[in-house]
Amino acid sequence: MKDLSISQEYVLCSLNKKGKFPALSTEIPVCVLAGGLTELLASNCIQIDEKNKVCVIGNLSEKQFHLKSLFDWLNTSKPMKIEKITQEYSLTFTDKRLNALVTDIGNSLADRGCVTSRKGGIFGNKFYFIPNPDEVDKVIQKIRAELLENGTISDETVALVSLLEKSHQIKKYFSKYESEQLKARLKEIKEAPSNQLVKQMVDYVDMIIAVTAVAAISTAH
């Protein structure tokens, strides 16, 4: 199993066979951004204050180079509300900032052999990342082992499942019965007193997605 981060695993599992995200999904772009922010939170690169403002408090590690465009932009700005970050990313795939983030994550997956990259589009300058089915399956089997078969649960897996669930992609990989089990397991994890760190991670994912979704709706009108 290649050592992938939350945002890398999320993008890998969200790409279709043509190397794109489903065209009609508004949640997937929100979750790509939420995955990046959650990863930066988990590694103490940023923190979110009580007013939902994002502040940079640490340095990006080499392993997180796929988040460099997002981190650098946050680092050159004053602390910003998550709504403002979402508006700047504008949640469309023609947008420069979001495109840069997706391309950087895609290239990092290509370097690991998890996707095959190719150029296409009208001008031939858009990147497509075709997922390696074996690598996608490894991520799904890891989720299954940790959450459905009582394995050791990592914070990252819980965050990943939250993102997949919020963007309605669980049903792509799991049966209806398994999907319900996963939801129940997430709820159970959140409520267990011993899982404070995991609970915090899920709460951050929920909060970031909720705030970015509201910002996306207000931006669209």
JSON list of C-alpha atoms in Angstrom, two decimals, residues 38-218:
[
{"chain": "A", "resi": 38, "resn": "THR", "atom": "CA", "xyz": [-8.15, 18.96, 6.85]},
{"chain": "A", "resi": 39, "resn": "GLU", "atom": "CA", "xyz": [-4.72, 17.60, 5.97]},
{"chain": "A", "resi": 40, "resn": "LEU", "atom": "CA", "xyz": [-3.09, 20.95, 6.79]},
{"chain": "A", "resi": 41, "resn": "LEU", "atom": "CA", "xyz": [-5.01, 21.03, 10.08]},
{"chain": "A", "resi": 42, "resn": "ALA", "atom": "CA", "xyz": [-3.97, 17.49, 11.01]},
{"chain": "A", "resi": 43, "resn": "SER", "atom": "CA", "xyz": [-0.28, 18.30, 10.44]},
{"chain": "A", "resi": 44, "resn": "ASN", "atom": "CA", "xyz": [-0.49, 21.57, 12.43]},
{"chain": "A", "resi": 45, "resn": "CYS", "atom": "CA", "xyz": [0.26, 23.75, 9.41]},
{"chain": "A", "resi": 46, "resn": "ILE", "atom": "CA", "xyz": [-2.92, 25.75, 9.99]},
{"chain": "A", "resi": 47, "resn": "GLN", "atom": "CA", "xyz": [-5.52, 26.26, 12.67]},
{"chain": "A", "resi": 48, "resn": "ILE", "atom": "CA", "xyz": [-9.14, 27.42, 12.50]},
{"chain": "A", "resi": 49, "resn": "ASP", "atom": "CA", "xyz": [-10.25, 29.89, 15.17]},
{"chain": "A", "resi": 50, "resn": "GLU", "atom": "CA", "xyz": [-13.71, 30.31, 16.67]},
{"chain": "A", "resi": 51, "resn": "LYS", "atom": "CA", "xyz": [-14.65, 32.77, 13.90]},
{"chain": "A", "resi": 52, "resn": "ASN", "atom": "CA", "xyz": [-13.86, 30.14, 11.21]},
{"chain": "A", "resi": 53, "resn": "LYS", "atom": "CA", "xyz": [-10.71, 32.03, 10.21]},
{"chain": "A", "resi": 54, "resn": "VAL", "atom": "CA", "xyz": [-7.78, 30.00, 8.90]},
{"chain": "A", "resi": 55, "resn": "CYS", "atom": "CA", "xyz": [-4.35, 30.98, 10.25]},
{"chain": "A", "resi": 56, "resn": "VAL", "atom": "CA", "xyz": [-1.00, 29.52, 9.16]},
{"chain": "A", "resi": 57, "resn": "ILE", "atom": "CA", "xyz": [0.94, 28.30, 12.22]},
{"chain": "A", "resi": 58, "resn": "GLY", "atom": "CA", "xyz": [3.51, 25.87, 10.81]},
{"chain": "A", "resi": 59, "resn": "ASN", "atom": "CA", "xyz": [5.55, 24.86, 7.78]},
{"chain": "A", "resi": 60, "resn": "LEU", "atom": "CA", "xyz": [4.61, 22.50, 4.98]},
{"chain": "A", "resi": 61, "resn": "SER", "atom": "CA", "xyz": [6.52, 19.21, 5.01]},
{"chain": "A", "resi": 62, "resn": "GLU", "atom": "CA", "xyz": [8.10, 17.73, 1.89]},
{"chain": "A", "resi": 63, "resn": "LYS", "atom": "CA", "xyz": [5.51, 14.94, 1.92]},
{"chain": "A", "resi": 64, "resn": "GLN", "atom": "CA", "xyz": [2.78, 17.56, 1.48]},
{"chain": "A", "resi": 65, "resn": "PHE", "atom": "CA", "xyz": [4.18, 19.18, -1.66]},
{"chain": "A", "resi": 66, "resn": "HIS", "atom": "CA", "xyz": [0.87, 18.40, -3.42]},
{"chain": "A", "resi": 67, "resn": "LEU", "atom": "CA", "xyz": [-0.73, 21.08, -1.20]},
{"chain": "A", "resi": 68, "resn": "LYS", "atom": "CA", "xyz": [1.93, 23.72, -1.88]},
{"chain": "A", "resi": 69, "resn": "SER", "atom": "CA", "xyz": [-0.27, 25.99, -4.03]},
{"chain": "A", "resi": 70, "resn": "LEU", "atom": "CA", "xyz": [-2.99, 26.02, -1.34]},
{"chain": "A", "resi": 71, "resn": "PHE", "atom": "CA", "xyz": [-0.54, 26.47, 1.54]},
{"chain": "A", "resi": 72, "resn": "ASP", "atom": "CA", "xyz": [1.49, 29.21, -0.21]},
{"chain": "A", "resi": 73, "resn": "TRP", "atom": "CA", "xyz": [-1.65, 31.17, -0.96]},
{"chain": "A", "resi": 74, "resn": "LEU", "atom": "CA", "xyz": [-2.88, 30.88, 2.65]},
{"chain": "A", "resi": 75, "resn": "ASN", "atom": "CA", "xyz": [0.59, 31.84, 3.87]},
{"chain": "A", "resi": 76, "resn": "THR", "atom": "CA", "xyz": [0.75, 35.05, 1.83]},
{"chain": "A", "resi": 77, "resn": "SER", "atom": "CA", "xyz": [-2.67, 36.25, 3.00]},
{"chain": "A", "resi": 78, "resn": "LYS", "atom": "CA", "xyz": [-4.03, 37.52, 6.28]},
{"chain": "A", "resi": 79, "resn": "PRO", "atom": "CA", "xyz": [-6.10, 34.99, 8.27]},
{"chain": "A", "resi": 80, "resn": "MET", "atom": "CA", "xyz": [-9.16, 34.33, 6.13]},
{"chain": "A", "resi": 81, "resn": "LYS", "atom": "CA", "xyz": [-12.60, 32.90, 6.77]},
{"chain": "A", "resi": 82, "resn": "ILE", "atom": "CA", "xyz": [-13.31, 29.53, 5.17]},
{"chain": "A", "resi": 83, "resn": "GLU", "atom": "CA", "xyz": [-16.13, 31.19, 3.19]},
{"chain": "A", "resi": 84, "resn": "LYS", "atom": "CA", "xyz": [-13.58, 33.58, 1.63]},
{"chain": "A", "resi": 85, "resn": "ILE", "atom": "CA", "xyz": [-11.22, 30.71, 0.78]},
{"chain": "A", "resi": 86, "resn": "THR", "atom": "CA", "xyz": [-14.09, 28.89, -0.94]},
{"chain": "A", "resi": 87, "resn": "GLN", "atom": "CA", "xyz": [-15.02, 31.98, -2.93]},
{"chain": "A", "resi": 88, "resn": "GLU", "atom": "CA", "xyz": [-11.42, 32.43, -4.04]},
{"chain": "A", "resi": 89, "resn": "TYR", "atom": "CA", "xyz": [-11.37, 28.82, -5.19]},
{"chain": "A", "resi": 90, "resn": "SER", "atom": "CA", "xyz": [-14.86, 29.45, -6.64]},
{"chain": "A", "resi": 91, "resn": "LEU", "atom": "CA", "xyz": [-15.52, 25.72, -6.97]},
{"chain": "A", "resi": 92, "resn": "THR", "atom": "CA", "xyz": [-15.39, 25.50, -10.75]},
{"chain": "A", "resi": 93, "resn": "PHE", "atom": "CA", "xyz": [-12.81, 23.51, -12.67]},
{"chain": "A", "resi": 94, "resn": "THR", "atom": "CA", "xyz": [-11.99, 26.44, -14.92]},
{"chain": "A", "resi": 95, "resn": "ASP", "atom": "CA", "xyz": [-10.76, 28.22, -11.82]},
{"chain": "A", "resi": 96, "resn": "LYS", "atom": "CA", "xyz": [-7.03, 28.73, -11.57]},
{"chain": "A", "resi": 97, "resn": "ARG", "atom": "CA", "xyz": [-6.57, 28.01, -7.85]},
{"chain": "A", "resi": 98, "resn": "LEU", "atom": "CA", "xyz": [-8.69, 24.86, -7.68]},
{"chain": "A", "resi": 99, "resn": "ASN", "atom": "CA", "xyz": [-7.20, 23.62, -10.96]},
{"chain": "A", "resi": 100, "resn": "ALA", "atom": "CA", "xyz": [-3.69, 24.07, -9.54]},
{"chain": "A", "resi": 101, "resn": "LEU", "atom": "CA", "xyz": [-4.61, 22.10, -6.40]},
{"chain": "A", "resi": 102, "resn": "VAL", "atom": "CA", "xyz": [-6.20, 19.24, -8.37]},
{"chain": "A", "resi": 103, "resn": "THR", "atom": "CA", "xyz": [-3.27, 19.16, -10.83]},
{"chain": "A", "resi": 104, "resn": "ASP", "atom": "CA", "xyz": [-0.69, 19.08, -8.02]},
{"chain": "A", "resi": 105, "resn": "ILE", "atom": "CA", "xyz": [-2.52, 16.25, -6.24]},
{"chain": "A", "resi": 106, "resn": "GLY", "atom": "CA", "xyz": [-2.95, 14.41, -9.57]},
{"chain": "A", "resi": 107, "resn": "ASN", "atom": "CA", "xyz": [0.75, 14.76, -10.42]},
{"chain": "A", "resi": 108, "resn": "SER", "atom": "CA", "xyz": [1.73, 13.48, -6.98]},
{"chain": "A", "resi": 109, "resn": "LEU", "atom": "CA", "xyz": [-0.48, 10.42, -7.61]},
{"chain": "A", "resi": 110, "resn": "ALA", "atom": "CA", "xyz": [1.11, 9.94, -11.06]},
{"chain": "A", "resi": 111, "resn": "ASP", "atom": "CA", "xyz": [4.58, 10.00, -9.45]},
{"chain": "A", "resi": 112, "resn": "ARG", "atom": "CA", "xyz": [3.46, 7.07, -7.27]},
{"chain": "A", "resi": 113, "resn": "GLY", "atom": "CA", "xyz": [1.94, 5.11, -10.15]},
{"chain": "A", "resi": 114, "resn": "CYS", "atom": "CA", "xyz": [-1.59, 5.53, -8.76]},
{"chain": "A", "resi": 115, "resn": "VAL", "atom": "CA", "xyz": [-2.85, 7.35, -11.87]},
{"chain": "A", "resi": 116, "resn": "THR", "atom": "CA", "xyz": [-1.77, 7.84, -15.47]},
{"chain": "A", "resi": 117, "resn": "SER", "atom": "CA", "xyz": [-1.72, 11.48, -16.54]},
{"chain": "A", "resi": 118, "resn": "ARG", "atom": "CA", "xyz": [-2.47, 12.73, -20.02]},
{"chain": "A", "resi": 119, "resn": "LYS", "atom": "CA", "xyz": [-3.21, 16.09, -21.58]},
{"chain": "A", "resi": 120, "resn": "GLY", "atom": "CA", "xyz": [-6.42, 16.86, -23.43]},
{"chain": "A", "resi": 121, "resn": "GLY", "atom": "CA", "xyz": [-9.25, 19.37, -23.63]},
{"chain": "A", "resi": 122, "resn": "ILE", "atom": "CA", "xyz": [-10.05, 21.94, -26.31]},
{"chain": "A", "resi": 123, "resn": "PHE", "atom": "CA", "xyz": [-6.59, 23.53, -26.19]},
{"chain": "A", "resi": 124, "resn": "GLY", "atom": "CA", "xyz": [-4.76, 20.35, -25.25]},
{"chain": "A", "resi": 125, "resn": "ASN", "atom": "CA", "xyz": [-3.49, 21.87, -22.01]},
{"chain": "A", "resi": 126, "resn": "LYS", "atom": "CA", "xyz": [-5.83, 20.28, -19.45]},
{"chain": "A", "resi": 127, "resn": "PHE", "atom": "CA", "xyz": [-4.56, 17.37, -17.38]},
{"chain": "A", "resi": 128, "resn": "TYR", "atom": "CA", "xyz": [-6.57, 14.19, -16.96]},
{"chain": "A", "resi": 129, "resn": "PHE", "atom": "CA", "xyz": [-5.61, 11.61, -14.34]},
{"chain": "A", "resi": 130, "resn": "ILE", "atom": "CA", "xyz": [-6.78, 8.08, -15.11]},
{"chain": "A", "resi": 131, "resn": "PRO", "atom": "CA", "xyz": [-6.90, 6.06, -11.88]},
{"chain": "A", "resi": 132, "resn": "ASN", "atom": "CA", "xyz": [-5.15, 2.72, -11.55]},
{"chain": "A", "resi": 133, "resn": "PRO", "atom": "CA", "xyz": [-8.01, 0.39, -10.45]},
{"chain": "A", "resi": 134, "resn": "ASP", "atom": "CA", "xyz": [-5.66, -1.70, -8.29]},
{"chain": "A", "resi": 135, "resn": "GLU", "atom": "CA", "xyz": [-4.58, 1.38, -6.32]},
{"chain": "A", "resi": 136, "resn": "VAL", "atom": "CA", "xyz": [-8.20, 2.52, -5.87]},
{"chain": "A", "resi": 137, "resn": "ASP", "atom": "CA", "xyz": [-9.08, -0.97, -4.64]},
{"chain": "A", "resi": 138, "resn": "LYS", "atom": "CA", "xyz": [-6.27, -0.85, -2.05]},
{"chain": "A", "resi": 139, "resn": "VAL", "atom": "CA", "xyz": [-7.77, 2.30, -0.55]},
{"chain": "A", "resi": 140, "resn": "ILE", "atom": "CA", "xyz": [-11.27, 0.78, -0.51]},
{"chain": "A", "resi": 141, "resn": "GLN", "atom": "CA", "xyz": [-10.01, -2.45, 1.07]},
{"chain": "A", "resi": 142, "resn": "LYS", "atom": "CA", "xyz": [-8.22, -0.40, 3.74]},
{"chain": "A", "resi": 143, "resn": "ILE", "atom": "CA", "xyz": [-11.52, 1.36, 4.56]},
{"chain": "A", "resi": 144, "resn": "ARG", "atom": "CA", "xyz": [-13.27, -2.02, 4.67]},
{"chain": "A", "resi": 145, "resn": "ALA", "atom": "CA", "xyz": [-10.62, -3.53, 6.97]},
{"chain": "A", "resi": 146, "resn": "GLU", "atom": "CA", "xyz": [-10.62, -0.59, 9.38]},
{"chain": "A", "resi": 147, "resn": "LEU", "atom": "CA", "xyz": [-14.30, 0.32, 9.55]},
{"chain": "A", "resi": 148, "resn": "LEU", "atom": "CA", "xyz": [-16.24, -2.81, 8.64]},
{"chain": "A", "resi": 149, "resn": "GLU", "atom": "CA", "xyz": [-13.96, -5.51, 10.05]},
{"chain": "A", "resi": 150, "resn": "ASN", "atom": "CA", "xyz": [-12.99, -3.89, 13.35]},
{"chain": "A", "resi": 151, "resn": "GLY", "atom": "CA", "xyz": [-9.39, -3.17, 12.43]},
{"chain": "A", "resi": 152, "resn": "THR", "atom": "CA", "xyz": [-7.31, -0.36, 13.93]},
{"chain": "A", "resi": 153, "resn": "ILE", "atom": "CA", "xyz": [-8.94, 2.87, 12.80]},
{"chain": "A", "resi": 154, "resn": "SER", "atom": "CA", "xyz": [-6.71, 5.75, 11.70]},
{"chain": "A", "resi": 155, "resn": "ASP", "atom": "CA", "xyz": [-7.77, 9.40, 11.86]},
{"chain": "A", "resi": 156, "resn": "GLU", "atom": "CA", "xyz": [-7.02, 9.72, 8.15]},
{"chain": "A", "resi": 157, "resn": "THR", "atom": "CA", "xyz": [-9.36, 6.87, 7.18]},
{"chain": "A", "resi": 158, "resn": "VAL", "atom": "CA", "xyz": [-12.19, 8.38, 9.21]},
{"chain": "A", "resi": 159, "resn": "ALA", "atom": "CA", "xyz": [-11.64, 11.75, 7.52]},
{"chain": "A", "resi": 160, "resn": "LEU", "atom": "CA", "xyz": [-11.50, 10.10, 4.08]},
{"chain": "A", "resi": 161, "resn": "VAL", "atom": "CA", "xyz": [-14.76, 8.19, 4.65]},
{"chain": "A", "resi": 162, "resn": "SER", "atom": "CA", "xyz": [-16.40, 11.42, 5.84]},
{"chain": "A", "resi": 163, "resn": "LEU", "atom": "CA", "xyz": [-15.37, 13.13, 2.60]},
{"chain": "A", "resi": 164, "resn": "LEU", "atom": "CA", "xyz": [-16.55, 10.21, 0.44]},
{"chain": "A", "resi": 165, "resn": "GLU", "atom": "CA", "xyz": [-19.83, 10.08, 2.34]},
{"chain": "A", "resi": 166, "resn": "LYS", "atom": "CA", "xyz": [-20.44, 13.83, 2.09]},
{"chain": "A", "resi": 167, "resn": "SER", "atom": "CA", "xyz": [-19.85, 13.74, -1.68]},
{"chain": "A", "resi": 168, "resn": "HIS", "atom": "CA", "xyz": [-22.20, 10.74, -2.12]},
{"chain": "A", "resi": 169, "resn": "GLN", "atom": "CA", "xyz": [-19.47, 8.40, -3.37]},
{"chain": "A", "resi": 170, "resn": "ILE", "atom": "CA", "xyz": [-19.68, 5.64, -0.77]},
{"chain": "A", "resi": 171, "resn": "LYS", "atom": "CA", "xyz": [-22.33, 3.87, -2.89]},
{"chain": "A", "resi": 172, "resn": "LYS", "atom": "CA", "xyz": [-19.82, 3.68, -5.75]},
{"chain": "A", "resi": 173, "resn": "TYR", "atom": "CA", "xyz": [-17.71, 1.23, -3.76]},
{"chain": "A", "resi": 174, "resn": "PHE", "atom": "CA", "xyz": [-19.95, -0.26, -1.08]},
{"chain": "A", "resi": 175, "resn": "SER", "atom": "CA", "xyz": [-23.33, -1.97, -1.07]},
{"chain": "A", "resi": 176, "resn": "LYS", "atom": "CA", "xyz": [-26.32, -0.23, 0.50]},
{"chain": "A", "resi": 177, "resn": "TYR", "atom": "CA", "xyz": [-25.94, -2.43, 3.60]},
{"chain": "A", "resi": 178, "resn": "GLU", "atom": "CA", "xyz": [-22.20, -1.66, 3.88]},
{"chain": "A", "resi": 179, "resn": "SER", "atom": "CA", "xyz": [-22.87, 2.06, 3.35]},
{"chain": "A", "resi": 180, "resn": "GLU", "atom": "CA", "xyz": [-25.31, 2.06, 6.26]},
{"chain": "A", "resi": 181, "resn": "GLN", "atom": "CA", "xyz": [-22.74, 0.17, 8.36]},
{"chain": "A", "resi": 182, "resn": "LEU", "atom": "CA", "xyz": [-20.08, 2.77, 7.53]},
{"chain": "A", "resi": 183, "resn": "LYS", "atom": "CA", "xyz": [-22.39, 5.64, 8.53]},
{"chain": "A", "resi": 184, "resn": "ALA", "atom": "CA", "xyz": [-23.26, 3.90, 11.80]},
{"chain": "A", "resi": 185, "resn": "ARG", "atom": "CA", "xyz": [-19.56, 3.23, 12.48]},
{"chain": "A", "resi": 186, "resn": "LEU", "atom": "CA", "xyz": [-18.67, 6.90, 11.89]},
{"chain": "A", "resi": 187, "resn": "LYS", "atom": "CA", "xyz": [-21.38, 7.98, 14.33]},
{"chain": "A", "resi": 188, "resn": "GLU", "atom": "CA", "xyz": [-20.15, 5.47, 16.90]},
{"chain": "A", "resi": 189, "resn": "ILE", "atom": "CA", "xyz": [-16.54, 6.70, 16.52]},
{"chain": "A", "resi": 190, "resn": "LYS", "atom": "CA", "xyz": [-17.59, 10.31, 16.98]},
{"chain": "A", "resi": 191, "resn": "GLU", "atom": "CA", "xyz": [-19.48, 9.49, 20.17]},
{"chain": "A", "resi": 192, "resn": "ALA", "atom": "CA", "xyz": [-16.80, 7.34, 21.84]},
{"chain": "A", "resi": 193, "resn": "PRO", "atom": "CA", "xyz": [-14.96, 9.32, 24.59]},
{"chain": "A", "resi": 194, "resn": "SER", "atom": "CA", "xyz": [-11.67, 7.56, 23.77]},
{"chain": "A", "resi": 195, "resn": "ASN", "atom": "CA", "xyz": [-11.64, 8.84, 20.20]},
{"chain": "A", "resi": 196, "resn": "GLN", "atom": "CA", "xyz": [-11.22, 12.55, 20.82]},
{"chain": "A", "resi": 197, "resn": "LEU", "atom": "CA", "xyz": [-8.64, 13.10, 18.07]},
{"chain": "A", "resi": 198, "resn": "VAL", "atom": "CA", "xyz": [-10.70, 11.18, 15.51]},
{"chain": "A", "resi": 199, "resn": "LYS", "atom": "CA", "xyz": [-13.84, 13.03, 16.61]},
{"chain": "A", "resi": 200, "resn": "GLN", "atom": "CA", "xyz": [-12.05, 16.34, 16.15]},
{"chain": "A", "resi": 201, "resn": "MET", "atom": "CA", "xyz": [-10.98, 15.28, 12.66]},
{"chain": "A", "resi": 202, "resn": "VAL", "atom": "CA", "xyz": [-14.54, 14.33, 11.65]},
{"chain": "A", "resi": 203, "resn": "ASP", "atom": "CA", "xyz": [-15.91, 17.53, 13.19]},
{"chain": "A", "resi": 204, "resn": "TYR", "atom": "CA", "xyz": [-13.41, 19.57, 11.16]},
{"chain": "A", "resi": 205, "resn": "VAL", "atom": "CA", "xyz": [-14.39, 17.75, 7.95]},
{"chain": "A", "resi": 206, "resn": "ASP", "atom": "CA", "xyz": [-18.09, 18.30, 8.70]},
{"chain": "A", "resi": 207, "resn": "MET", "atom": "CA", "xyz": [-17.54, 21.94, 9.57]},
{"chain": "A", "resi": 208, "resn": "ILE", "atom": "CA", "xyz": [-15.34, 22.72, 6.54]},
{"chain": "A", "resi": 209, "resn": "ILE", "atom": "CA", "xyz": [-17.78, 21.03, 4.15]},
{"chain": "A", "resi": 210, "resn": "ALA", "atom": "CA", "xyz": [-20.79, 22.75, 5.71]},
{"chain": "A", "resi": 211, "resn": "VAL", "atom": "CA", "xyz": [-19.17, 26.19, 5.55]},
{"chain": "A", "resi": 212, "resn": "THR", "atom": "CA", "xyz": [-17.80, 25.72, 2.02]},
{"chain": "A", "resi": 213, "resn": "ALA", "atom": "CA", "xyz": [-21.15, 24.38, 0.77]},
{"chain": "A", "resi": 214, "resn": "VAL", "atom": "CA", "xyz": [-22.97, 27.47, 2.10]},
{"chain": "A", "resi": 215, "resn": "ALA", "atom": "CA", "xyz": [-20.30, 29.72, 0.53]},
{"chain": "A", "resi": 216, "resn": "ALA", "atom": "CA", "xyz": [-20.63, 27.87, -2.79]},
{"chain": "A", "resi": 217, "resn": "ILE", "atom": "CA", "xyz": [-24.40, 28.39, -2.85]},
{"chain": "A", "resi": 218, "resn": "SER", "atom": "CA", "xyz": [-24.08, 32.09, -2.03]}
]
